[in-house]
CSV table of C-alpha atoms in Angstrom, one decimal:
chain,number,residue,atom,x,y,z
I,15,MET,CA,22.9,-11.3,-14.5
I,16,VAL,CA,25.0,-10.0,-11.5
I,17,GLU,CA,26.0,-12.6,-8.9
I,18,ILE,CA,25.7,-11.2,-5.4
I,19,THR,CA,27.8,-12.0,-2.4
I,20,ILE,CA,27.1,-9.9,0.6
I,21,ASN,CA,27.1,-10.5,4.3
I,22,MET,CA,24.2,-8.7,6.0
I,23,ASP,CA,25.1,-7.4,9.4
I,24,TYR,CA,22.0,-8.0,11.5
I,25,GLY,CA,23.6,-6.7,14.7
I,26,SER,CA,24.8,-3.3,13.4
I,27,GLY,CA,21.6,-1.5,13.9
I,28,GLU,CA,21.8,-0.2,10.3
I,29,PRO,CA,18.6,-1.1,8.3
I,30,LEU,CA,19.1,-4.0,5.9
I,31,TYR,CA,17.9,-2.1,2.9
I,32,ILE,CA,20.5,0.6,3.6
I,33,GLN,CA,23.2,-2.1,3.7
I,34,LEU,CA,22.0,-3.5,0.5
I,35,TYR,CA,21.7,-0.1,-1.2
I,36,ASN,CA,25.3,0.9,-0.1
I,37,PHE,CA,26.7,-2.4,-1.3
I,38,PHE,CA,25.2,-2.0,-4.8
I,39,LYS,CA,26.2,1.7,-5.0
I,40,LYS,CA,29.8,1.0,-4.1
I,41,GLU,CA,30.0,-1.9,-6.6
I,42,ILE,CA,28.6,0.3,-9.4
I,43,GLN,CA,30.8,3.2,-8.5
I,44,THR,CA,34.0,1.1,-8.5
I,45,GLY,CA,33.0,-0.7,-11.7
I,46,LYS,CA,32.6,-4.2,-10.2
I,47,ILE,CA,29.1,-4.1,-11.5
I,48,GLU,CA,29.3,-2.8,-15.0
I,49,PRO,CA,26.9,-0.6,-17.0
I,50,GLY,CA,24.2,-2.5,-18.7
I,51,GLU,CA,24.2,-5.4,-16.3
I,52,ARG,CA,20.9,-6.6,-15.0
I,53,LEU,CA,20.4,-6.7,-11.2
I,54,PRO,CA,18.8,-9.8,-9.7
I,55,SER,CA,15.0,-9.9,-9.5
I,56,LYS,CA,13.6,-8.8,-6.1
I,57,ARG,CA,12.2,-12.2,-5.5
I,58,ARG,CA,15.4,-14.1,-6.4
I,59,LEU,CA,17.7,-11.8,-4.4
I,60,ALA,CA,15.4,-11.9,-1.3
I,61,GLN,CA,15.5,-15.7,-1.4
I,62,HIS,CA,19.2,-15.7,-1.9
I,63,LEU,CA,19.9,-13.4,1.0
I,64,GLY,CA,17.2,-14.6,3.3
I,65,ILE,CA,15.5,-11.2,3.6
I,66,SER,CA,12.1,-9.8,2.7
I,67,GLN,CA,11.3,-8.8,-0.8
I,68,ASN,CA,10.2,-5.4,0.5
I,69,THR,CA,13.8,-4.8,1.8
I,70,VAL,CA,15.2,-5.5,-1.7
I,71,GLU,CA,12.5,-3.3,-3.3
I,72,THR,CA,13.3,-0.3,-1.0
I,73,ALA,CA,17.1,-0.7,-1.8
I,74,TYR,CA,16.4,-0.8,-5.5
I,75,GLU,CA,14.0,2.2,-5.3
I,76,GLN,CA,16.8,4.2,-3.8
I,77,LEU,CA,19.2,3.2,-6.6
I,78,LEU,CA,16.7,4.1,-9.2
I,79,ALA,CA,15.9,7.4,-7.5
I,80,GLU,CA,19.7,8.4,-7.5
I,81,GLY,CA,20.2,7.3,-11.1
I,82,TYR,CA,22.5,4.3,-10.5
I,83,ALA,CA,20.1,2.1,-12.3
I,84,GLU,CA,17.0,2.2,-14.5
I,85,SER,CA,13.9,0.0,-14.7
I,86,VAL,CA,13.0,-1.5,-18.0
I,87,GLU,CA,9.4,-2.6,-18.2
I,88,ARG,CA,8.9,-6.3,-18.1
I,89,LYS,CA,12.6,-6.9,-18.3
I,90,GLY,CA,14.2,-5.8,-15.0
I,91,ILE,CA,16.5,-3.3,-13.5
I,92,TYR,CA,19.7,-2.4,-15.3
I,93,VAL,CA,22.8,-0.5,-14.2
I,94,ASN,CA,23.2,2.9,-15.8
I,95,ASN,CA,26.4,4.1,-17.6
I,96,LEU,CA,28.1,6.4,-15.2
I,97,ASN,CA,31.2,8.6,-15.5
I,98,ARG,CA,33.5,6.6,-13.3
I,99,ASP,CA,36.1,9.4,-13.2
I,100,LEU,CA,33.8,11.1,-10.8
I,101,PHE,CA,34.2,8.3,-8.4
I,102,ILE,CA,38.0,7.6,-8.6
I,103,HIS,CA,38.7,9.3,-5.3
I,104,PHE,CA,35.5,8.1,-3.7
I,105,GLU,CA,37.1,6.0,-1.1
I,106,ASP,CA,39.8,8.6,-0.3
I,107,SER,CA,37.4,11.5,0.3
I,108,PRO,CA,36.2,11.9,3.9
I,109,GLN,CA,33.2,13.9,2.5
I,110,THR,CA,32.1,11.2,0.1
I,111,GLN,CA,32.7,8.5,2.7
I,112,LYS,CA,30.1,10.1,5.0
I,113,GLU,CA,26.9,8.2,4.3
I,114,ILE,CA,23.7,9.9,5.4
I,115,SER,CA,20.9,7.4,5.9
I,116,GLU,CA,17.4,8.6,6.1
I,117,ASP,CA,16.7,5.9,8.7
I,118,SER,CA,19.5,7.3,10.9
I,119,VAL,CA,17.7,10.6,11.2
I,120,GLN,CA,15.6,11.1,14.3
I,121,TYR,CA,12.6,12.6,12.6
I,122,ARG,CA,10.6,15.3,14.4
I,123,VAL,CA,7.6,14.5,12.3
I,124,ASP,CA,7.0,11.6,9.9
I,125,PHE,CA,4.0,12.0,7.6
I,126,SER,CA,3.7,8.3,6.9
I,127,HIS,CA,0.5,7.1,5.3
I,128,GLY,CA,1.0,3.6,6.7
I,129,ALA,CA,0.9,4.6,10.4
I,130,VAL,CA,-2.3,4.5,12.5
I,131,ALA,CA,-3.2,5.9,15.9
I,132,LEU,CA,-1.8,3.2,18.1
I,133,GLU,CA,-2.5,5.2,21.2
I,134,HIS,CA,-6.2,4.5,20.7
I,135,PHE,CA,-5.8,0.7,20.2
I,136,PRO,CA,-7.7,-1.2,22.9
I,137,TYR,CA,-4.7,-3.1,24.3
I,138,SER,CA,-6.3,-4.4,27.5
I,139,VAL,CA,-9.4,-5.7,25.6
I,140,TRP,CA,-7.3,-7.3,22.9
I,141,ARG,CA,-5.0,-8.9,25.5
I,142,LYS,CA,-8.0,-10.3,27.4
I,143,LEU,CA,-9.5,-11.8,24.3
I,144,THR,CA,-6.2,-13.2,23.1
I,145,LEU,CA,-5.8,-15.1,26.4
I,146,GLN,CA,-9.4,-16.4,26.0
I,147,SER,CA,-8.5,-17.6,22.6
I,148,LEU,CA,-5.6,-19.5,24.1
I,149,TYR,CA,-7.7,-21.2,26.7
I,150,GLU,CA,-10.9,-21.9,24.9
I,151,GLU,CA,-11.3,-25.4,23.5
I,152,GLU,CA,-7.8,-26.0,24.9
I,153,ASN,CA,-5.4,-26.7,22.0
I,154,SER,CA,-7.8,-26.9,19.0
I,155,HIS,CA,-6.5,-23.6,17.6
I,156,PHE,CA,-3.0,-25.0,17.4
I,157,LEU,CA,-3.9,-27.1,14.4
I,158,ASN,CA,-4.4,-26.2,10.8
I,159,GLY,CA,-7.8,-24.7,10.1
I,160,ASP,CA,-10.0,-24.1,7.0
I,161,SER,CA,-8.0,-22.9,4.0
I,162,GLN,CA,-10.5,-20.0,3.6
I,163,GLY,CA,-10.1,-18.9,7.2
I,164,GLU,CA,-12.2,-19.5,10.3
I,165,LEU,CA,-15.9,-19.9,9.5
I,166,ALA,CA,-17.0,-18.0,12.5
I,167,LEU,CA,-14.9,-15.0,11.6
I,168,ARG,CA,-16.0,-15.2,7.9
I,169,GLU,CA,-19.6,-15.2,9.1
I,170,VAL,CA,-19.2,-12.1,11.2
I,171,ILE,CA,-17.3,-10.3,8.4
I,172,SER,CA,-20.1,-11.1,6.0
I,173,LYS,CA,-22.7,-9.5,8.3
I,174,TYR,CA,-20.4,-6.4,8.9
I,175,LEU,CA,-19.8,-5.9,5.2
I,176,TYR,CA,-23.5,-5.9,4.4
I,177,GLN,CA,-24.4,-3.5,7.2
I,178,SER,CA,-21.5,-1.1,6.6
I,179,ARG,CA,-20.6,-1.3,2.9
I,180,GLY,CA,-23.6,-2.9,1.3
I,181,VAL,CA,-21.5,-6.0,0.2
I,182,ARG,CA,-23.8,-8.9,-0.5
I,183,CYS,CA,-22.0,-12.2,0.2
I,184,SER,CA,-22.1,-15.4,2.3
I,185,ALA,CA,-19.3,-16.6,4.5
I,186,ASP,CA,-18.5,-19.3,1.9
I,187,GLN,CA,-17.5,-16.5,-0.6
I,188,ILE,CA,-14.9,-15.0,1.8
I,189,ILE,CA,-11.2,-16.0,1.8
I,190,ILE,CA,-9.0,-14.6,4.6
I,191,GLY,CA,-5.3,-14.0,3.9
I,192,ALA,CA,-2.2,-12.4,5.4
I,193,GLY,CA,-2.4,-9.1,3.5
I,194,THR,CA,-3.8,-7.8,0.3
I,195,GLN,CA,-0.7,-8.5,-1.7
I,196,TYR,CA,-1.0,-12.2,-0.9
I,197,LEU,CA,-4.6,-12.3,-1.8
I,198,ILE,CA,-4.0,-10.5,-5.1
I,199,GLY,CA,-1.3,-13.1,-5.9
I,200,LEU,CA,-3.8,-15.9,-5.2
I,201,LEU,CA,-6.6,-14.1,-7.1
I,202,THR,CA,-4.3,-13.8,-10.2
I,203,MET,CA,-3.8,-17.6,-10.1
I,204,ILE,CA,-7.6,-18.2,-9.8
I,205,ILE,CA,-8.5,-15.8,-12.6
I,206,GLY,CA,-5.6,-16.9,-14.8
I,207,ARG,CA,-2.4,-15.3,-15.9
I,208,ASP,CA,-3.4,-15.3,-19.6
I,209,ARG,CA,-5.8,-12.4,-19.2
I,210,ILE,CA,-4.9,-8.7,-19.8
I,211,TYR,CA,-5.0,-6.9,-16.4
I,212,SER,CA,-5.2,-3.2,-15.8
I,213,MET,CA,-5.0,-0.8,-12.9
I,214,GLU,CA,-5.3,2.9,-12.2
I,215,ASP,CA,-2.3,5.1,-13.0
I,216,PRO,CA,-1.3,6.4,-10.5
I,217,GLY,CA,-2.0,3.4,-8.4
I,218,PHE,CA,-0.6,1.5,-5.4
I,219,HIS,CA,2.9,0.5,-6.4
I,220,ARG,CA,2.9,-2.7,-4.2
I,221,THR,CA,-0.1,-4.0,-6.1
I,222,ARG,CA,1.5,-3.2,-9.4
I,223,GLU,CA,4.6,-5.2,-8.4
I,224,VAL,CA,2.4,-8.2,-7.4
I,225,PHE,CA,0.9,-8.3,-10.8
I,226,LYS,CA,4.3,-8.0,-12.4
I,227,ASP,CA,5.7,-10.8,-10.3
I,228,GLN,CA,2.8,-12.9,-11.4
I,229,GLY,CA,3.9,-12.4,-15.0
I,230,VAL,CA,0.6,-11.0,-16.3
I,231,THR,CA,0.2,-8.4,-19.0
I,232,LEU,CA,-0.6,-5.2,-17.1
I,233,LYS,CA,-1.9,-2.0,-18.7
I,234,PRO,CA,-1.9,1.4,-16.8
I,235,ILE,CA,-5.1,3.3,-17.2
I,236,SER,CA,-5.2,7.1,-16.6
I,237,LEU,CA,-7.6,8.9,-14.3
I,238,ASP,CA,-9.8,12.0,-14.4
I,239,GLN,CA,-11.5,13.8,-11.6
I,240,GLU,CA,-14.0,10.9,-11.2
I,241,GLY,CA,-11.5,8.0,-11.3
I,242,ILE,CA,-10.5,5.6,-14.0
I,243,VAL,CA,-11.1,6.8,-17.6
I,244,LEU,CA,-13.4,4.2,-19.2
I,245,ASN,CA,-12.6,4.9,-22.8
I,246,HIS,CA,-8.9,4.4,-22.0
I,247,LEU,CA,-9.9,1.1,-20.3
I,248,ALA,CA,-11.8,0.0,-23.4
I,249,GLU,CA,-8.9,0.9,-25.7
I,250,SER,CA,-6.5,-1.2,-23.5
I,251,LYS,CA,-8.4,-4.4,-24.3
I,252,ALA,CA,-8.0,-5.4,-20.7
I,253,ASN,CA,-10.6,-7.7,-19.2
I,254,ILE,CA,-9.5,-7.4,-15.6
I,255,THR,CA,-9.2,-4.0,-13.8
I,256,TYR,CA,-8.1,-3.1,-10.3
I,257,VAL,CA,-9.6,0.0,-8.8
I,258,THR,CA,-9.8,1.8,-5.4
I,259,PRO,CA,-13.2,3.6,-5.9
I,260,SER,CA,-14.0,4.6,-2.3
I,261,HIS,CA,-10.7,6.4,-1.9
I,262,GLN,CA,-8.4,6.3,-4.9
I,263,PHE,CA,-4.8,5.7,-4.0
I,264,PRO,CA,-3.0,8.0,-4.0
I,265,ASN,CA,-5.1,10.8,-5.5
I,266,GLY,CA,-7.9,10.4,-3.0
I,267,MET,CA,-11.0,11.0,-5.2
I,268,VAL,CA,-14.2,9.1,-4.5
I,269,MET,CA,-15.7,7.5,-7.6
I,270,PRO,CA,-19.2,8.8,-8.0
I,271,ILE,CA,-22.2,6.5,-8.5
I,272,THR,CA,-22.5,7.3,-12.2
I,273,ARG,CA,-18.9,6.2,-12.9
I,274,ARG,CA,-19.3,3.1,-10.8
I,275,MET,CA,-22.4,2.1,-12.8
I,276,GLU,CA,-20.5,2.7,-16.1
I,277,LEU,CA,-17.7,0.5,-14.9
I,278,LEU,CA,-20.1,-2.2,-13.9
I,279,LYS,CA,-21.6,-2.0,-17.4
I,280,TRP,CA,-18.1,-2.4,-18.9
I,281,ALA,CA,-17.6,-5.5,-16.7
I,282,GLY,CA,-20.9,-7.0,-18.0
I,283,GLU,CA,-19.0,-8.4,-21.0
I,284,LYS,CA,-17.9,-12.0,-20.9
I,285,ASP,CA,-14.9,-12.9,-18.8
I,286,ARG,CA,-14.4,-9.4,-17.4
I,287,TYR,CA,-13.9,-8.7,-13.7
I,288,ILE,CA,-13.4,-5.7,-11.5
I,289,ILE,CA,-11.1,-6.0,-8.5
I,290,GLU,CA,-12.5,-3.5,-5.9
I,291,ASP,CA,-9.9,-2.7,-3.2
I,292,ASP,CA,-11.7,-1.0,-0.3
I,293,TYR,CA,-8.6,-0.6,1.8
I,294,ASP,CA,-9.8,2.3,4.0
I,295,GLY,CA,-13.4,2.7,3.1
I,296,GLU,CA,-14.5,3.0,6.7
I,297,PHE,CA,-13.1,6.6,7.0
I,298,ARG,CA,-15.1,9.1,5.0
I,299,TYR,CA,-15.3,12.8,6.0
I,300,LYS,CA,-17.4,14.5,3.4
I,301,GLY,CA,-20.8,13.6,2.0
I,302,LYS,CA,-22.8,10.4,2.4
I,303,PRO,CA,-21.3,7.0,2.3
I,304,ILE,CA,-21.2,5.5,-1.2
I,305,PRO,CA,-22.1,1.7,-1.3
I,306,SER,CA,-19.4,-0.7,-2.5
I,307,MET,CA,-19.3,-1.6,-6.2
I,308,GLN,CA,-19.8,-5.2,-5.2
I,309,GLY,CA,-23.1,-4.3,-3.6
I,310,LEU,CA,-24.3,-2.7,-6.8
I,311,ASP,CA,-23.1,-5.6,-9.0
I,312,ARG,CA,-25.9,-8.0,-10.1
I,313,ASN,CA,-23.8,-10.1,-12.5
I,314,GLY,CA,-21.1,-11.5,-10.3
I,315,LYS,CA,-18.3,-9.4,-11.8
I,316,VAL,CA,-16.7,-7.7,-8.8
I,317,ILE,CA,-14.1,-9.2,-6.5
I,318,TYR,CA,-14.1,-7.2,-3.2
I,319,LEU,CA,-10.9,-6.7,-1.2
I,320,GLY,CA,-10.8,-5.4,2.4
I,321,THR,CA,-8.4,-5.2,5.3
I,322,PHE,CA,-8.1,-4.6,9.0
I,323,SER,CA,-4.7,-3.0,8.7
I,324,LYS,CA,-6.0,0.6,8.6
I,325,SER,CA,-9.0,0.2,10.9
I,326,LEU,CA,-7.3,-1.9,13.5
I,327,ILE,CA,-3.5,-2.3,13.4
I,328,PRO,CA,-1.2,-3.1,10.4
I,329,SER,CA,0.7,-5.9,12.0
I,330,ILE,CA,-2.4,-8.1,12.5
I,331,ARG,CA,-2.1,-8.9,8.8
I,332,ILE,CA,-5.7,-9.9,8.4
I,333,SER,CA,-7.2,-9.1,5.0
I,334,PHE,CA,-10.0,-10.8,3.0
I,335,MET,CA,-11.5,-11.0,-0.4
I,336,VAL,CA,-15.1,-11.8,-1.5
I,337,LEU,CA,-15.2,-14.0,-4.6
I,338,PRO,CA,-18.2,-14.1,-7.0
I,339,THR,CA,-19.6,-17.6,-7.4
I,340,SER,CA,-18.0,-18.2,-10.7
I,341,LEU,CA,-14.5,-17.7,-9.3
I,342,LEU,CA,-15.4,-19.4,-6.0
I,343,GLU,CA,-16.0,-22.6,-8.0
I,344,LYS,CA,-12.5,-22.4,-9.6
I,345,TYR,CA,-11.0,-21.8,-6.1
I,346,ASN,CA,-12.8,-24.8,-4.7
I,347,GLN,CA,-11.7,-27.0,-7.6
I,348,HIS,CA,-8.0,-26.0,-7.8
I,349,PHE,CA,-6.7,-23.9,-4.9
I,350,THR,CA,-8.0,-25.2,-1.5
I,351,PHE,CA,-4.7,-27.1,-1.0
I,352,TYR,CA,-3.1,-23.7,-0.2
I,353,LYS,CA,-3.1,-23.5,3.6
I,354,GLN,CA,-4.5,-20.6,5.5
I,355,THR,CA,-1.8,-17.8,6.1
I,356,VAL,CA,-3.3,-16.1,9.1
I,357,SER,CA,-2.9,-17.4,12.7
I,358,ARG,CA,-6.0,-19.1,13.9
I,359,LEU,CA,-5.4,-17.5,17.3
I,360,HIS,CA,-5.6,-14.0,15.8
I,361,GLN,CA,-8.6,-14.9,13.8
I,362,HIS,CA,-10.4,-16.2,16.9
I,363,THR,CA,-9.4,-13.1,18.8
I,364,LEU,CA,-10.8,-10.8,16.1
I,365,TRP,CA,-14.0,-12.8,16.0
I,366,GLN,CA,-14.5,-12.3,19.7
I,367,PHE,CA,-13.6,-8.6,19.3
I,368,MET,CA,-16.3,-8.2,16.7
I,369,ILE,CA,-19.2,-10.3,18.2
I,370,SER,CA,-18.8,-8.6,21.6
I,371,GLY,CA,-19.3,-5.1,20.2
I,372,HIS,CA,-15.7,-3.9,20.7
I,373,TRP,CA,-15.1,-3.6,16.9
I,374,GLU,CA,-18.1,-1.3,16.3
I,375,ARG,CA,-17.2,0.9,19.3
I,376,HIS,CA,-13.5,1.0,18.2
I,377,LEU,CA,-14.4,1.9,14.6
I,378,ASN,CA,-16.8,4.7,15.7
I,379,LYS,CA,-14.1,6.1,18.0
I,380,MET,CA,-11.4,6.0,15.2
I,381,ARG,CA,-13.7,7.8,12.8
I,382,THR,CA,-13.9,10.7,15.2
I,383,VAL,CA,-10.2,10.6,16.0
I,384,TYR,CA,-9.1,10.7,12.3
I,385,ARG,CA,-11.7,13.3,11.4
I,386,LYS,CA,-10.2,15.6,14.1
I,387,LYS,CA,-6.6,14.9,12.9
I,388,GLN,CA,-7.5,15.6,9.4
I,389,THR,CA,-9.1,18.9,10.5
I,390,VAL,CA,-5.9,19.9,12.3
I,391,LEU,CA,-3.9,19.1,9.1
I,392,ILE,CA,-6.1,21.1,6.8
I,393,GLN,CA,-6.3,24.1,9.2
I,394,SER,CA,-2.5,24.0,9.6
I,395,ILE,CA,-2.0,23.9,5.9
I,396,GLU,CA,-4.3,26.9,5.5
I,397,LYS,CA,-2.5,28.7,8.3
I,398,TYR,CA,1.1,28.2,7.3
I,399,LEU,CA,1.2,27.3,3.6
I,400,GLY,CA,-1.7,29.4,2.4
I,401,GLN,CA,-2.2,29.9,-1.3
I,402,LYS,CA,1.1,28.3,-2.3
I,403,VAL,CA,-0.3,24.8,-2.1
I,404,THR,CA,-3.4,22.9,-3.2
I,405,VAL,CA,-4.8,20.1,-1.1
I,406,ILE,CA,-6.0,17.0,-3.0
I,407,GLY,CA,-8.1,14.1,-1.8
I,408,ASP,CA,-9.4,15.3,1.5
I,409,GLU,CA,-12.8,13.5,1.3
I,410,ALA,CA,-11.7,10.2,2.9
I,411,GLY,CA,-8.8,8.1,4.2
I,412,LEU,CA,-5.7,8.7,6.2
I,413,HIS,CA,-3.6,10.8,3.8
I,414,ILE,CA,-3.8,13.8,1.5
I,415,LEU,CA,-1.8,15.0,-1.5
I,416,LEU,CA,-0.2,18.4,-1.5
I,417,ASN,CA,0.6,20.2,-4.7
I,418,VAL,CA,3.3,22.7,-3.9
I,419,GLN,CA,3.8,25.7,-6.2
I,420,ASN,CA,7.3,26.9,-5.4
I,421,GLN,CA,9.2,25.6,-8.5
I,422,MET,CA,10.9,22.9,-6.5
I,423,SER,CA,11.0,19.3,-7.8
I,424,GLU,CA,9.7,16.4,-5.8
I,425,THR,CA,13.2,15.4,-4.8
I,426,GLU,CA,14.0,18.9,-3.7
I,427,LEU,CA,10.8,19.1,-1.6
I,428,ILE,CA,11.7,15.9,0.1
I,429,GLU,CA,15.3,16.8,0.8
I,430,ARG,CA,14.5,20.3,2.1
I,431,ALA,CA,11.9,18.7,4.4
I,432,LEU,CA,14.6,16.2,5.6
I,433,GLU,CA,16.9,19.1,6.5
I,434,LYS,CA,14.2,20.1,9.0
I,435,LYS,CA,13.9,16.5,10.2
I,436,VAL,CA,10.4,16.1,8.6
I,437,LYS,CA,9.7,13.1,6.5
I,438,VAL,CA,7.3,13.6,3.6
I,439,HIS,CA,6.7,11.0,0.9
I,440,PRO,CA,6.8,11.0,-2.9
I,441,THR,CA,4.0,10.3,-5.3
I,442,SER,CA,6.1,9.6,-8.4
I,443,VAL,CA,6.6,6.0,-7.3
I,444,TYR,CA,2.9,5.3,-7.9
I,445,TYR,CA,3.0,6.2,-11.6
I,446,ALA,CA,3.6,3.7,-14.3
I,447,ASN,CA,3.6,6.4,-16.9
I,448,GLN,CA,5.1,9.5,-15.3
I,449,ASP,CA,4.1,12.8,-16.9
I,450,ILE,CA,7.3,14.8,-17.1
I,451,GLY,CA,5.4,18.1,-17.1
I,452,GLN,CA,3.4,17.3,-14.1
I,453,GLU,CA,3.7,19.5,-11.0
I,454,PRO,CA,5.2,17.7,-8.0
I,455,MET,CA,2.9,16.3,-5.4
I,456,ILE,CA,3.8,15.2,-1.9
I,457,LEU,CA,1.9,12.6,0.1
I,458,LEU,CA,1.1,13.5,3.7
I,459,GLY,CA,-0.3,10.8,6.0
I,460,PHE,CA,-1.7,11.8,9.4
I,461,GLY,CA,-3.1,8.7,11.1
I,462,GLY,CA,-0.1,8.1,13.4
I,463,LEU,CA,0.5,11.7,14.4
I,464,THR,CA,-0.9,13.8,17.2
I,465,GLY,CA,-2.4,17.2,16.6
I,466,ASP,CA,0.6,19.0,17.9
I,467,GLN,CA,3.0,16.9,15.7
I,468,ILE,CA,0.8,17.7,12.6
I,469,GLU,CA,0.9,21.4,13.2
I,470,LEU,CA,4.7,21.4,14.0
I,471,GLY,CA,5.3,19.4,10.8
I,472,ILE,CA,3.4,21.8,8.6
I,473,ARG,CA,5.1,24.8,10.2
I,474,LEU,CA,8.5,23.3,9.6
I,475,LEU,CA,7.5,22.6,6.0
I,476,LYS,CA,6.8,26.2,5.5
I,477,GLU,CA,10.3,27.0,6.5
I,478,ALA,CA,11.8,24.2,4.5
I,479,TRP,CA,9.9,25.1,1.3
I,480,GLU,CA,10.4,28.9,1.8
I,481,LEU,CA,6.6,29.5,1.4
I,482,ASP,CA,6.5,33.0,2.8
């Protein structure tokens, strides 16, 4: 395995993942890292350099995308065999010395699916409640709290989940954690690593990486127009499956009630569980709300995951999971020594925000805001892109997929957009089994954009993609 010695320049203003990517690229081009060598694992390298695992992952993704390395399932990332003659004059050529970083571009429009409408966040209310959290009961919130999270917050979350999503649970079944990835890692330890896990393909790549980092056997399961294909799930021999039924990520379909009931029937077998990630279930634009799978479950087979990242702000890092009683017993026996990962002050502030009615008002407001933004996006696509594209997944959530029919590859679509200073996002990263013959699809998030920015972005994409 490659030994890495690199000094990260924190004062340069250049993103750390770009520094890491450029380091590896140069080492590979000059032959200092030879073909066939395995790069360090993301976790190991992040610890070695004192940076986040996401930073390493982003750098590696760029190396993979440009062909400098390839990912071998369950083994790691290996350097590809390149024609070094092409790089002999690399350092002498002014043209090749010129590095163009995406992060150095001042985007006119960034269709990020992770952004939210920060301009509508109730700053003054949150500031007031935060100060109250600091003063109430003096310094009690400065000490460690319950490993599952603050009881008062779990109680109000329990009531909210029942009223809004039909989730049936007590506060004792809820565990609060700093992000869904952390909770999935904890859940994998509770369930056990000796099971066969599965997830939708395509599916959220960060979740896939958590499962892989936990060392479990993970089977990708294909989708049809209603969600996960059950006969493929049965054939996989998996006994744990991760799904996003209320807004499949990234394809956007909503799993109908019939498929949900069939999946629950599958889970009825001994030692099978469904992990239901309801990451943005609050935002639905077409049809009537569909109850959570957990609310339909009568056998204690569904683990429900939720988050405040989409509905409030991403940086708050407050997510939660609802454990069925069988897994709650295992948690209480073996895992309560893991300390709570979310600030008690933030938990207390959120509790006050919810019990005082601010949460409900904010959520209702944001439903209207995002519905209007999505309408602008769809209308702009119809106006500028016409029949050359197909919109996928517009029933819910804060993103859509765009199938572009102009013979360009996914990479070409992204690069052409970049020339117009518009950032669009790939969908290939979400596939475990990439279908080579599949038409390219681009992901467009709209939560963090204004109506004018959305229309401008789509108009520029028409020019970039030559859709006349």
